[in-house]
Amino acid sequence: MFFTYLFRELRRRRRQALLTTLGLAVGVGLVVTVTAYARGVGEAQDEVLASLYGVGTDITVTRSPAQGSGGPERFGMNPGEREEQGQRFSRDRVMTNPGQQAMSTSRIDQIASLDGVSSATGALTVSVMHVEGKFAQMTPQQDGQQPQQSGRQTETMPSQAPIAVQSFTITGVDVTDQTIGPLSSATITHGRTFTSDEGNAKVMLVERGYARQNDLAVGDTKKIDGVKYKVIGLVAGSGSSSSFYLPLARVQKIADEDGVSQIYVKADSAAGIVAVKKAIKAAFPKATVTTAEDLADQVTGSLASAAKLADQLGTWLAVAALTAAFLVASLVTVSSVSRRVREFGTLKALGWRSRRIVGQVMGESLVQGIVGGVAGVVVGLGGARLITALSPTLEAAVGSVTDGATAAGGPGMPGGPMERMAAAADTVTVQLGAPVSAQLALVAAGLAVAGGLLAGAFGGWRAARLRPADALRRVD
Amino acid sequence: MLYELRDVTKRYVQRRRDVAALAGVDLCVAEGEFLAVQGATGSGKTTLLQMLGALDRPTGGEVLFDGRDLAKLREGELTTLRSRAFGFIFQAFNLIPTLSAQENVETALVPWGVRGDERRSRAQAALARVGLAERGRHLPSELSGGEQQRVGIARALVCEPQVILGDEPTGNLDEATRDEIIALLETLWRERGQTLVLVTHDTTVAAHASRWIWLEAGKITQTEERPREGCAAVNDDAAEAGGEPLTSGCRSAVEV
């Protein structure tokens, strides 16, 4: 009798039932689509930040340079000795990042020992200016000597050979822990990465784009500062502007520097990142401590706009639609009960208990909720699929820096994530998707069922209050 | 005595005005009696029926049914009483429009917890009793007024209640159908010996009753019995059962 009465009643009130179901479907569909969209934006942001920050890295520590420590780099290209005139020369000028000061490696252990820190590792990034060419052949006048009296004069012209200048960056990484740091998000496209026993080996990884440009391949060698390094692999996707990756000890030797320019920190848990940041700042007041969230706050561009849209408008739109759907469902149910006063009064006069009548009303609403939920999930899936199919391209860029870190512009400039982002590209592009998980679908359908039950509760309350005497009302 | 009403009053507020629907009613109804309640519109007939059928509680006085004061029973007890002791017939038939004739009759058996096959067979038997055996699958919208009221009667009878209460059961019917329905009710009353209380303004319907009462402004102003079958028949039944004749209170009500 229960189900017979229930389905017959829904069939009788087809239009109202459809209205209620549609309302719930639209509300739930919007929730699914907006949540999937927000998740897609979140994933895009994570992709942007991971490529710049390194997967697994929660905090980056750098140090701003001391005041007055700047100034132009100088080196001469004149021949030192007369014998060198006309000779070919090749020099590498190594410079630490002008925007950063090196930190002692003991800081790494200090930071690693702080509460809430899972691991810490360091890296040293330097820029190299490679100059090669031929020393000028000086004339006697040029070198201050009088021409010979024999009439035979050296009339060699000064060298016209061009001088080649090439700039690139090198990052030295801790080969014993590559799970955090600049290589953590990188992909080895050819060859292999470092092994943990190659801490002092003369091996290198080359950024894939640079390798292509400069015709470098796995197995080739490259001389840096007079030392040949063997290319063991090509990397992509590290987000770093560095062209080469060497073991940290080798870069320290090249730079004649014992310290590191960046320290990468992984926290024990996401919830503890803020506390770890505070602890590092307390232990190391002059440091610049940057979290992924700091970076996220600096992200601008269409990705940031999409994120804002998802957070603000999208969420409120979904909440408003769902609330409206619940209200419509409740009002329709209460209205239906009001129209069935005689019917319910009669059933009460026949001895039906209030709870049975309430159960009937709630059952009708529940069915509408279930159908609305399923329809809503389908609608939501459709919306999410549409977004994924369109796959709009979003851009992300860093606006301004925070916490004292300075951004160096131009290609080939080393540094922390801020600097790398500013240096590597003005913008990062990502494709927006809208993933829908089974959990989201279940939760959304559950919302519709809850909406149906809520509407049923309102209607049931109204039905429970009906007096059986209402069955004996006169017909007008 | 099945019913004893002692100084029953019912007051309620309608449009901020205090209305006395019943203003001190004394009434006895014997078991097996056919009572017709008459009066003008607004005289309190339906309110009196609500008291008798435990659909509402009096503001004052006592409504004794089978020795129990209905005014003092909890809502759950009243609900049980309604399902087991009373059968209702409504002026507007009050059938559930989405259920068939047979299913409408079955709704009276639901509170009893009667299940599936037994429920269906009892409903079919009740419909057969009122001459609608072949119409069980039809919806109310597919039945005539008279057929719908027959379904209502079958629904009222299917639980074998002690009392059948009808509120203008022929009010929405034409004359021919009215006569059919009242004849059916009288036949069933005679066959089953159930107590039948009908509210009606139709004297043709009331003429079939064994006793009539008239209500005016919430009070009983007149009562009459059918001489041969009324109180005498009641007294004969009481004597046969070894019981007492009408009580003094009821006698005085009858003599008014």
XYZ file of C-alpha atoms in Angstrom:
732
model
C 0.000 0.000 0.000
C 2.863 2.398 0.897
C 4.632 2.283 -2.449
C 1.419 2.029 -4.446
C 0.069 5.168 -2.807
C 3.448 6.924 -3.103
C 4.025 6.390 -6.811
C 0.410 6.953 -7.747
C 0.496 10.270 -5.936
C 3.693 11.337 -7.678
C 2.157 10.418 -10.984
C -0.944 12.428 -10.166
C 1.141 15.480 -9.285
C 3.461 15.074 -12.234
C 4.031 18.753 -12.805
C 4.798 19.578 -9.190
C 7.011 16.519 -8.872
C 8.866 17.492 -12.035
C 9.312 21.049 -10.804
C 10.737 19.841 -7.519
C 12.993 17.310 -9.220
C 14.229 19.825 -11.781
C 14.941 22.377 -9.091
C 17.012 19.866 -7.156
C 18.725 18.707 -10.348
C 19.759 22.240 -11.287
C 20.999 22.976 -7.769
C 22.959 19.761 -7.536
C 24.236 20.076 -11.097
C 25.574 23.511 -10.336
C 27.271 22.247 -7.208
C 28.963 19.453 -9.163
C 30.063 21.706 -12.016
C 31.315 24.525 -9.806
C 33.104 22.132 -7.461
C 34.712 20.353 -10.422
C 35.670 23.712 -11.899
C 37.142 24.843 -8.574
C 39.026 21.575 -8.305
C 40.339 22.049 -11.831
C 41.507 25.548 -10.968
C 43.125 24.213 -7.836
C 44.915 21.523 -9.813
C 46.066 24.112 -12.331
C 47.408 26.253 -9.511
C 49.157 23.260 -8.005
C 50.641 22.480 -11.399
C 51.936 26.026 -11.733
C 53.311 26.135 -8.236
C 54.750 22.626 -8.374
C 56.657 23.405 -11.505
C 58.110 26.481 -9.868
C 58.401 25.283 -6.389
C 59.184 21.656 -6.692
C 56.905 18.869 -5.708
C 57.357 18.016 -2.054
C 58.892 21.366 -1.158
C 56.835 23.292 1.332
C 59.175 26.165 2.206
C 62.123 27.841 0.520
C 64.702 29.816 2.483
C 66.936 32.406 0.849
C 68.871 35.375 2.097
C 68.949 38.891 0.751
C 72.381 40.322 0.028
C 74.107 42.573 2.561
C 73.903 46.319 1.961
C 76.631 47.659 -0.274
C 77.600 44.214 -1.431
C 76.659 44.969 -5.036
C 78.534 46.671 -7.843
C 79.701 45.742 -11.321
C 81.717 42.646 -12.019
C 85.016 43.387 -13.713
C 87.365 41.285 -15.633
C 89.740 42.154 -18.403
C 90.233 40.615 -21.773
C 93.642 42.053 -22.550
C 96.540 39.664 -22.954
C 98.591 39.309 -19.838
C 101.856 38.672 -21.661
C 103.172 39.678 -25.097
C 103.356 35.975 -26.049
C 99.614 35.728 -25.583
C 98.885 38.307 -28.244
C 96.919 36.752 -31.054
C 96.270 33.643 -28.996
C 92.830 32.202 -28.456
C 91.361 32.495 -24.952
C 88.395 31.006 -23.130
C 87.286 32.175 -19.733
C 84.373 31.420 -17.422
C 83.382 34.152 -15.018
C 81.342 32.708 -12.176
C 79.041 34.943 -10.179
C 76.753 34.109 -7.337
C 73.234 35.481 -7.628
C 73.459 39.250 -7.213
C 70.024 39.145 -5.603
C 70.995 36.674 -2.907
C 73.606 35.982 -0.332
C 74.984 32.521 0.284
C 74.084 30.790 3.536
C 76.240 28.434 5.524
C 75.449 24.740 5.024
C 75.151 24.423 8.807
C 71.861 26.252 8.419
C 70.500 23.227 6.628
C 71.066 21.017 9.653
C 69.741 23.743 11.942
C 66.543 23.976 9.977
C 66.227 20.191 9.626
C 66.342 19.855 13.400
C 63.397 22.227 13.982
C 60.079 20.814 15.164
C 57.720 20.019 12.337
C 60.452 19.727 9.705
C 60.571 16.444 7.833
C 63.697 17.175 5.771
C 65.818 20.016 4.431
C 68.289 20.269 1.615
C 70.340 23.005 0.024
C 71.199 24.192 -3.465
C 73.633 26.711 -4.888
C 72.809 28.596 -8.033
C 75.428 30.587 -9.857
C 75.546 32.353 -13.173
C 78.416 31.909 -15.518
C 79.563 34.227 -18.256
C 81.639 32.287 -20.758
C 83.867 34.454 -22.912
C 86.063 33.157 -25.691
C 87.914 34.706 -28.602
C 91.394 35.838 -29.641
C 93.570 38.320 -27.883
C 94.317 41.421 -29.946
C 97.686 41.584 -31.811
C 99.145 44.867 -30.631
C 101.188 47.210 -32.898
C 104.550 48.559 -31.570
C 102.945 51.967 -31.002
C 100.235 50.290 -29.149
C 102.560 48.646 -26.775
C 104.563 51.866 -26.258
C 107.704 50.817 -28.138
C 109.253 52.722 -31.017
C 109.119 51.083 -34.400
C 112.337 49.378 -35.435
C 114.850 51.481 -37.427
C 115.587 48.749 -39.947
C 112.483 49.878 -41.854
C 110.918 46.574 -41.362
C 107.896 47.354 -39.216
C 105.276 45.014 -37.715
C 102.126 46.235 -39.245
C 99.857 43.562 -37.849
C 96.471 45.069 -37.323
C 94.652 44.612 -34.088
C 92.632 41.399 -34.004
C 89.209 41.679 -35.575
C 88.132 38.198 -34.439
C 84.746 38.390 -32.645
C 84.546 37.587 -28.962
C 81.826 35.127 -28.086
C 79.917 35.651 -24.840
C 77.563 33.062 -23.469
C 75.657 33.263 -20.179
C 74.097 30.383 -18.387
C 73.153 29.327 -14.905
C 74.196 26.311 -12.970
C 72.429 24.909 -9.928
C 74.203 22.580 -7.605
C 71.843 20.038 -6.021
C 72.095 17.643 -3.155
C 72.261 14.343 -5.024
C 71.463 12.364 -1.852
C 67.935 13.836 -1.568
C 66.205 14.805 -4.799
C 62.681 14.464 -3.396
C 62.654 18.137 -2.562
C 64.379 20.957 -4.301
C 64.719 22.098 -7.897
C 64.757 18.610 -9.422
C 61.787 17.212 -7.469
C 59.224 18.190 -10.105
C 61.536 17.639 -13.059
C 61.247 14.832 -15.567
C 64.330 13.094 -16.949
C 63.567 12.966 -20.634
C 66.805 11.322 -21.693
C 69.465 9.482 -19.783
C 69.344 9.373 -16.007
C 69.531 11.516 -12.911
C 72.287 11.612 -10.319
C 72.945 8.666 -8.074
C 73.532 9.309 -4.400
C 77.251 8.457 -4.652
C 77.908 11.074 -7.322
C 78.286 13.879 -4.802
C 81.652 14.900 -6.249
C 81.421 13.422 -9.700
C 82.023 15.413 -12.854
C 78.601 14.774 -14.259
C 75.729 17.086 -15.167
C 72.133 17.247 -16.195
C 71.207 19.695 -18.949
C 67.906 21.479 -19.322
C 66.262 20.024 -22.397
C 65.593 23.311 -24.172
C 69.133 24.499 -23.620
C 70.495 21.170 -24.813
C 68.486 21.417 -28.004
C 69.632 24.977 -28.592
C 73.270 24.174 -27.996
C 73.302 20.764 -29.587
C 74.094 18.874 -26.437
C 73.126 15.259 -25.901
C 73.584 12.536 -23.315
C 77.165 11.365 -23.397
C 78.601 14.714 -24.547
C 80.976 16.691 -22.390
C 80.911 20.356 -21.474
C 83.807 22.342 -20.020
C 82.952 24.689 -17.224
C 85.655 26.671 -15.577
C 88.258 24.411 -17.097
C 86.685 21.148 -15.951
C 84.946 18.735 -18.288
C 81.596 17.434 -17.179
C 79.782 14.543 -18.765
C 76.124 14.954 -19.681
C 74.252 12.050 -18.050
C 70.711 13.247 -18.650
C 68.358 15.898 -19.955
C 65.662 17.401 -17.706
C 62.393 19.176 -18.330
C 59.704 20.709 -16.199
C 61.784 21.794 -13.268
C 60.578 25.341 -13.765
C 64.034 26.560 -13.044
C 65.930 28.886 -15.313
C 69.120 26.905 -14.749
C 70.707 25.412 -17.805
C 72.821 22.899 -15.964
C 72.499 20.865 -12.799
C 75.630 19.623 -11.133
C 76.364 17.996 -7.795
C 76.414 20.700 -5.110
C 80.060 20.148 -4.176
C 81.170 20.741 -7.795
C 79.289 24.026 -8.018
C 80.680 25.120 -4.687
C 84.125 24.481 -6.102
C 83.336 26.380 -9.298
C 82.006 29.325 -7.309
C 84.631 29.053 -4.644
C 81.764 29.160 -2.213
C 81.132 26.816 0.716
C 77.524 27.791 1.285
C 74.167 27.437 -0.456
C 71.895 30.057 -1.951
C 68.591 28.240 -1.301
C 67.451 25.850 1.378
C 64.399 23.673 0.567
C 62.300 22.479 3.456
C 59.602 19.822 3.694
C 57.218 19.991 6.674
C 55.838 16.969 8.481
C 52.302 17.990 7.527
C 50.480 20.642 5.558
C 48.942 21.907 8.769
C 52.384 22.539 10.232
C 53.800 24.669 7.422
C 52.900 27.977 9.024
C 54.473 26.971 12.319
C 57.642 25.779 10.598
C 57.847 29.053 8.681
C 57.637 30.946 11.961
C 60.279 28.741 13.552
C 62.687 29.291 10.662
C 62.145 33.042 10.792
C 62.775 33.007 14.521
C 65.968 31.002 14.126
C 67.111 32.873 11.066
C 65.726 36.431 11.193
C 67.586 37.703 8.149
C 66.277 34.957 5.914
C 63.519 35.232 3.350
C 61.134 32.362 4.036
C 58.614 31.610 1.312
C 55.807 29.054 1.332
C 53.762 27.788 -1.586
C 50.869 29.809 -0.246
C 52.960 32.979 -0.424
C 53.624 32.176 -4.035
C 49.984 31.391 -4.649
C 49.035 34.797 -3.287
C 51.310 36.383 -5.829
C 49.925 34.527 -8.783
C 48.061 36.817 -11.119
C 46.707 36.411 -14.576
C 43.689 34.531 -15.865
C 44.429 31.573 -13.575
C 44.146 33.828 -10.551
C 40.965 35.336 -11.936
C 39.538 31.869 -12.515
C 40.434 30.924 -8.943
C 38.729 34.027 -7.623
C 35.704 33.295 -9.770
C 35.518 29.760 -8.418
C 35.968 30.876 -4.818
C 33.604 33.768 -4.727
C 31.013 33.766 -7.446
C 31.052 30.052 -8.124
C 30.627 28.964 -4.525
C 27.878 31.473 -3.800
C 26.106 30.616 -7.015
C 26.085 26.940 -6.120
C 24.921 27.658 -2.568
C 22.190 30.002 -3.840
C 20.995 27.494 -6.418
C 20.893 24.686 -3.866
C 19.092 26.836 -1.298
C 16.563 27.890 -3.921
C 16.064 24.243 -4.876
C 15.490 23.248 -1.242
C 13.043 26.111 -0.814
C 11.113 25.203 -3.951
C 10.983 21.562 -2.908
C 9.772 22.486 0.584
C 7.159 24.936 -0.664
C 5.830 22.525 -3.258
C 5.611 19.758 -0.669
C 3.853 21.962 1.895
C 1.477 23.199 -0.812
C 0.729 19.642 -1.824
C -0.055 18.687 1.771
C -2.350 21.706 2.096
C -4.270 20.522 -0.954
C -4.612 17.052 0.557
C -6.176 18.150 3.840
C -9.347 16.197 3.211
C -7.391 13.158 2.095
C -5.112 13.076 5.145
C -7.983 13.988 7.469
C -9.914 11.021 6.069
C -6.984 8.680 6.611
C -6.677 9.901 10.184
C -10.413 9.356 10.629
C -9.872 5.793 9.385
C -7.289 5.306 12.112
C -4.041 6.036 10.270
C -1.439 7.281 12.717
C 0.264 10.616 12.090
C 3.648 8.983 11.681
C 2.353 6.820 8.852
C 0.984 9.820 7.028
C 4.224 11.751 7.665
C 6.118 8.728 6.350
C 4.023 8.794 3.197
C 4.785 12.483 2.611
C 8.480 12.056 3.312
C 8.610 9.023 1.066
C 7.224 11.055 -1.826
C 9.795 13.805 -1.205
C 12.597 11.294 -0.841
C 11.851 9.776 -4.232
C 11.920 13.235 -5.770
C 15.203 13.898 -4.009
C 16.767 10.706 -5.320
C 15.638 11.339 -8.882
C 16.715 14.983 -8.605
C 20.087 13.919 -7.242
C 20.765 11.462 -10.050
C 19.638 13.970 -12.648
C 21.742 16.648 -10.982
C 24.849 14.502 -11.064
C 24.275 13.840 -14.769
C 23.814 17.562 -15.411
C 26.900 18.357 -13.360
C 28.954 15.740 -15.159
C 27.862 17.248 -18.431
C 28.934 20.700 -17.305
C 32.295 19.452 -16.089
C 32.877 17.473 -19.285
C 32.130 20.585 -21.282
C 34.728 22.581 -19.367
C 37.281 19.790 -19.808
C 36.453 19.462 -23.497
C 36.852 23.188 -24.069
C 40.017 23.025 -21.945
C 40.541 26.774 -21.800
C 44.119 27.931 -21.466
C 44.833 29.990 -18.397
C 47.892 32.058 -17.644
C 49.639 32.635 -14.365
C 52.267 35.203 -13.510
C 53.808 36.519 -10.342
C 52.848 40.119 -9.612
C 55.064 41.444 -6.826
C 57.402 39.778 -4.366
C 56.967 39.560 -0.624
C 59.041 39.301 2.463
C 62.096 41.131 1.238
C 63.063 38.842 -1.576
C 64.077 40.624 -4.712
C 63.229 39.561 -8.189
C 65.893 39.638 -10.799
C 64.696 40.009 -14.306
C 65.966 38.679 -17.523
C 66.933 35.221 -18.607
C 69.583 33.213 -16.944
C 69.286 34.872 -13.549
C 69.537 32.451 -10.684
C 67.646 32.486 -7.454
C 64.651 31.169 -5.423
C 61.211 30.411 -6.799
C 60.190 34.071 -7.048
C 63.217 34.874 -9.073
C 62.968 31.794 -11.171
C 59.335 32.536 -11.955
C 60.150 36.084 -12.896
C 63.171 34.976 -14.843
C 61.967 31.853 -16.540
C 58.932 33.389 -18.151
C 56.571 36.287 -17.613
C 53.666 33.881 -17.569
C 53.033 30.181 -17.149
C 50.191 28.631 -19.086
C 48.052 25.696 -17.998
C 45.020 23.947 -19.448
C 41.953 24.093 -17.222
C 40.090 20.858 -16.571
C 37.111 20.069 -14.326
C 37.606 16.641 -12.735
C 34.626 14.932 -11.109
C 35.351 12.276 -8.554
C 32.969 9.515 -7.433
C 33.051 11.088 -3.990
C 31.850 14.438 -5.374
C 29.036 12.720 -7.268
C 27.971 10.845 -4.130
C 28.076 13.964 -1.965
C 26.088 15.936 -4.523
C 23.464 13.208 -4.828
C 23.376 13.064 -1.049
C 22.642 16.784 -0.967
C 19.618 16.254 -3.179
C 18.384 13.402 -1.014
C 18.860 15.620 2.039
C 16.928 18.342 0.239
C 14.126 15.900 -0.460
C 14.048 14.782 3.160
C 14.054 18.391 4.344
C 11.131 19.200 2.080
C 9.396 16.058 3.279
C 9.979 17.060 6.888
C 8.294 20.410 6.292
C 5.379 18.758 4.559
C 5.215 15.996 7.137
C 5.081 18.505 9.958
C 2.151 20.168 8.237
C 0.421 16.816 7.722
C 0.985 15.763 11.329
C -0.804 18.868 12.527
C -3.933 18.118 10.505
C -7.017 17.305 12.538
C -9.086 14.278 11.588
C -12.139 16.508 11.955
C -10.939 18.310 8.816
C -12.228 15.274 6.891
C -15.797 16.274 7.701
C -15.577 19.743 6.196
C -18.496 20.662 4.027
C -18.122 20.706 0.286
C -18.946 24.174 -1.080
C -25.817 1.737 26.526
C -23.164 2.253 23.887
C -22.936 6.043 24.139
C -23.693 8.348 27.028
C -23.140 12.068 26.459
C -23.452 14.183 29.576
C -23.662 17.958 29.271
C -21.269 18.000 26.353
C -20.120 21.412 25.172
C -17.796 22.391 22.368
C -16.540 25.917 21.961
C -14.009 27.224 19.488
C -12.806 30.560 18.159
C -13.770 31.459 14.617
C -12.694 34.808 13.191
C -11.920 36.023 16.698
C -15.421 35.156 17.823
C -16.255 32.592 20.414
C -18.585 30.030 18.893
C -20.557 27.488 20.920
C -21.025 24.574 18.542
C -22.511 22.392 21.289
C -24.115 23.984 24.328
C -24.801 21.170 26.773
C -25.904 17.994 25.034
C -27.260 14.988 26.890
C -27.719 11.943 24.710
C -27.787 8.181 24.984
C -27.357 5.882 22.041
C -28.102 2.229 22.473
C -26.226 -0.509 20.735
C -27.820 -1.444 17.456
C -29.769 1.779 17.243
C -30.291 3.744 13.997
C -30.130 7.392 15.045
C -30.746 10.313 12.694
C -29.359 13.705 13.743
C -31.187 16.594 12.121
C -31.026 20.339 12.275
C -30.333 23.456 10.240
C -26.912 24.389 8.976
C -24.716 25.484 11.865
C -26.824 23.746 14.490
C -23.944 21.531 15.614
C -24.790 18.280 13.854
C -21.329 17.668 12.442
C -19.691 18.696 15.713
C -21.846 16.153 17.531
C -20.795 13.507 15.031
C -17.146 14.433 15.618
C -17.663 13.858 19.341
C -19.294 10.486 18.722
C -16.535 9.447 16.321
C -13.627 10.612 18.539
C -12.541 13.002 15.817
C -12.498 15.889 18.236
C -12.581 16.442 21.989
C -15.353 18.288 23.841
C -14.610 21.504 25.670
C -16.700 20.284 28.569
C -18.799 17.333 29.671
C -18.338 13.644 29.140
C -18.547 11.470 26.096
C -18.736 7.891 27.295
C -18.330 5.185 24.744
C -18.628 1.679 26.046
C -18.039 3.122 29.504
C -14.850 4.995 28.555
C -14.676 8.782 28.543
C -13.369 9.695 25.106
C -12.336 13.140 26.320
C -9.794 11.592 28.641
C -8.159 9.222 26.175
C -4.741 9.951 24.678
C -4.452 10.644 20.959
C -2.972 7.196 20.310
C -5.915 5.502 22.049
C -8.361 7.617 20.072
C -6.609 6.643 16.840
C -6.921 2.958 17.748
C -10.579 3.431 18.591
C -11.233 5.142 15.275
C -9.708 2.250 13.368
C -11.477 -0.504 15.324
C -14.757 0.819 16.634
C -15.925 3.422 14.135
C -16.614 3.467 10.423
C -17.126 6.799 8.686
C -19.167 7.689 5.631
C -18.605 11.162 4.235
C -20.785 13.465 2.235
C -18.082 14.022 -0.385
C -17.181 10.288 -0.344
C -13.578 11.249 0.586
C -12.018 8.542 -1.540
C -8.306 8.715 -2.307
C -8.328 9.697 -5.999
C -5.185 7.817 -6.938
C -6.289 4.504 -5.450
C -8.778 2.099 -7.002
C -12.088 1.252 -5.358
C -10.623 -1.894 -3.824
C -7.504 -0.056 -2.626
C -9.666 2.626 -1.046
C -11.474 -0.050 0.939
C -8.107 -1.550 1.892
C -7.012 1.779 3.462
C -9.356 1.045 6.361
C -7.523 -2.239 6.994
C -4.027 -0.724 6.975
C -4.143 0.436 10.626
C -5.062 -3.139 11.594
C -1.820 -4.363 10.085
C -3.702 -6.722 7.795
C -1.337 -7.743 5.070
C -1.429 -8.372 1.355
C -3.730 -11.190 0.305
C -6.030 -11.123 3.315
C -6.437 -7.387 2.997
C -7.332 -7.707 -0.669
C -9.787 -10.533 -0.125
C -11.583 -8.709 2.683
C -11.823 -5.574 0.567
C -13.219 -7.574 -2.323
C -15.813 -9.149 -0.023
C -16.856 -5.715 1.280
C -17.249 -4.411 -2.270
C -19.297 -7.463 -3.198
C -21.561 -6.779 -0.236
C -22.377 -3.325 -1.614
C -22.786 -4.628 -5.155
C -19.494 -3.438 -6.625
C -17.589 -6.696 -6.981
C -16.843 -5.999 -10.640
C -15.670 -2.417 -10.119
C -12.824 -2.971 -7.731
C -10.106 -1.881 -10.160
C -11.748 1.362 -11.157
C -10.540 4.697 -9.899
C -13.039 6.993 -8.153
C -13.051 9.244 -11.207
C -14.388 6.315 -13.217
C -17.299 5.670 -10.839
C -20.633 7.424 -10.508
C -21.565 9.320 -7.354
C -23.662 6.449 -6.093
C -20.875 3.949 -6.798
C -18.352 6.131 -5.013
C -20.581 6.297 -1.956
C -20.994 2.505 -2.072
C -17.195 2.272 -1.963
C -17.313 4.631 1.022
C -19.834 2.373 2.726
C -17.728 -0.720 1.963
C -14.709 1.062 3.465
C -16.709 1.922 6.577
C -17.929 -1.671 6.988
C -14.825 -3.693 6.131
C -13.422 -3.549 9.672
C -16.743 -4.646 11.223
C -16.928 -1.561 13.458
C -19.319 -1.190 16.340
C -20.634 2.126 15.047
C -21.162 3.525 11.564
C -21.124 7.325 11.499
C -22.368 9.079 8.373
C -22.167 12.793 7.712
C -24.802 13.603 5.075
C -24.028 10.369 3.194
C -26.608 11.166 0.524
C -25.979 14.908 0.404
C -24.214 14.800 -2.967
C -26.496 12.302 -4.630
C -29.587 12.577 -6.785
C -32.880 11.293 -5.497
C -32.775 7.865 -7.093
C -29.228 7.228 -5.935
C -30.044 8.619 -2.531
C -32.837 6.097 -2.159
C -30.518 3.287 -3.244
C -27.873 4.263 -0.709
C -30.215 4.714 2.210
C -31.919 1.401 1.402
C -28.492 -0.242 1.373
C -27.581 1.328 4.691
C -30.826 0.229 6.267
C -30.408 -3.309 4.937
C -26.896 -3.536 6.287
C -28.022 -2.121 9.599
C -30.715 -4.711 9.946
C -28.431 -7.562 8.875
C -25.468 -6.673 11.053
C -27.092 -5.021 14.032
C -24.433 -2.282 14.076
C -25.191 1.067 15.585
C -25.816 3.603 12.832
C -25.725 7.364 13.386
C -26.470 9.567 10.388
C -26.360 13.331 10.214
C -28.857 14.442 7.604
C -31.110 17.330 6.791
C -33.095 15.109 4.458
C -36.297 13.942 6.156
C -36.642 11.141 3.600
C -33.377 9.705 4.850
C -34.223 10.348 8.470
C -37.514 8.486 8.074
C -35.591 5.212 7.900
C -34.079 5.765 11.342
C -35.366 4.232 14.555
C -34.880 7.529 16.418
C -34.452 11.174 15.480
C -33.026 14.082 17.332
C -33.155 17.739 16.335
C -30.364 20.134 17.126
C -30.725 23.883 17.376
C -27.937 26.232 18.432
C -25.935 23.347 19.834
C -28.712 21.832 21.942
C -31.082 18.920 21.404
C -34.519 20.468 21.152
C -36.545 17.500 20.017
C -36.362 13.777 19.810
C -38.653 11.154 18.383
C -38.714 7.461 18.094
C -40.243 5.182 15.616
C -42.883 3.741 17.963
C -42.793 0.037 17.067
C -39.101 -0.464 16.489
C -37.501 2.311 18.538
C -37.149 2.176 22.310
C -39.334 -0.933 22.550
C -36.940 -2.772 20.329
C -34.060 -1.464 22.342
C -35.728 -2.552 25.592
C -36.503 -5.974 24.129
C -32.856 -6.412 23.213
C -31.810 -5.293 26.685
C -34.222 -7.737 28.374
C -33.086 -10.576 26.120
C -29.540 -9.909 27.155
C -30.598 -9.900 30.785
C -29.806 -6.251 31.087
C -31.664 -3.182 32.264
C -33.963 -1.056 30.158
C -33.062 2.527 29.230
C -31.485 4.522 32.064
C -33.390 7.333 33.686
C -31.166 9.911 32.020
C -31.777 8.490 28.622
C -35.530 8.062 29.333
C -35.780 11.711 30.229
C -33.911 12.581 27.031
C -36.311 10.453 25.050
C -39.329 12.015 26.729
C -38.244 15.594 25.991
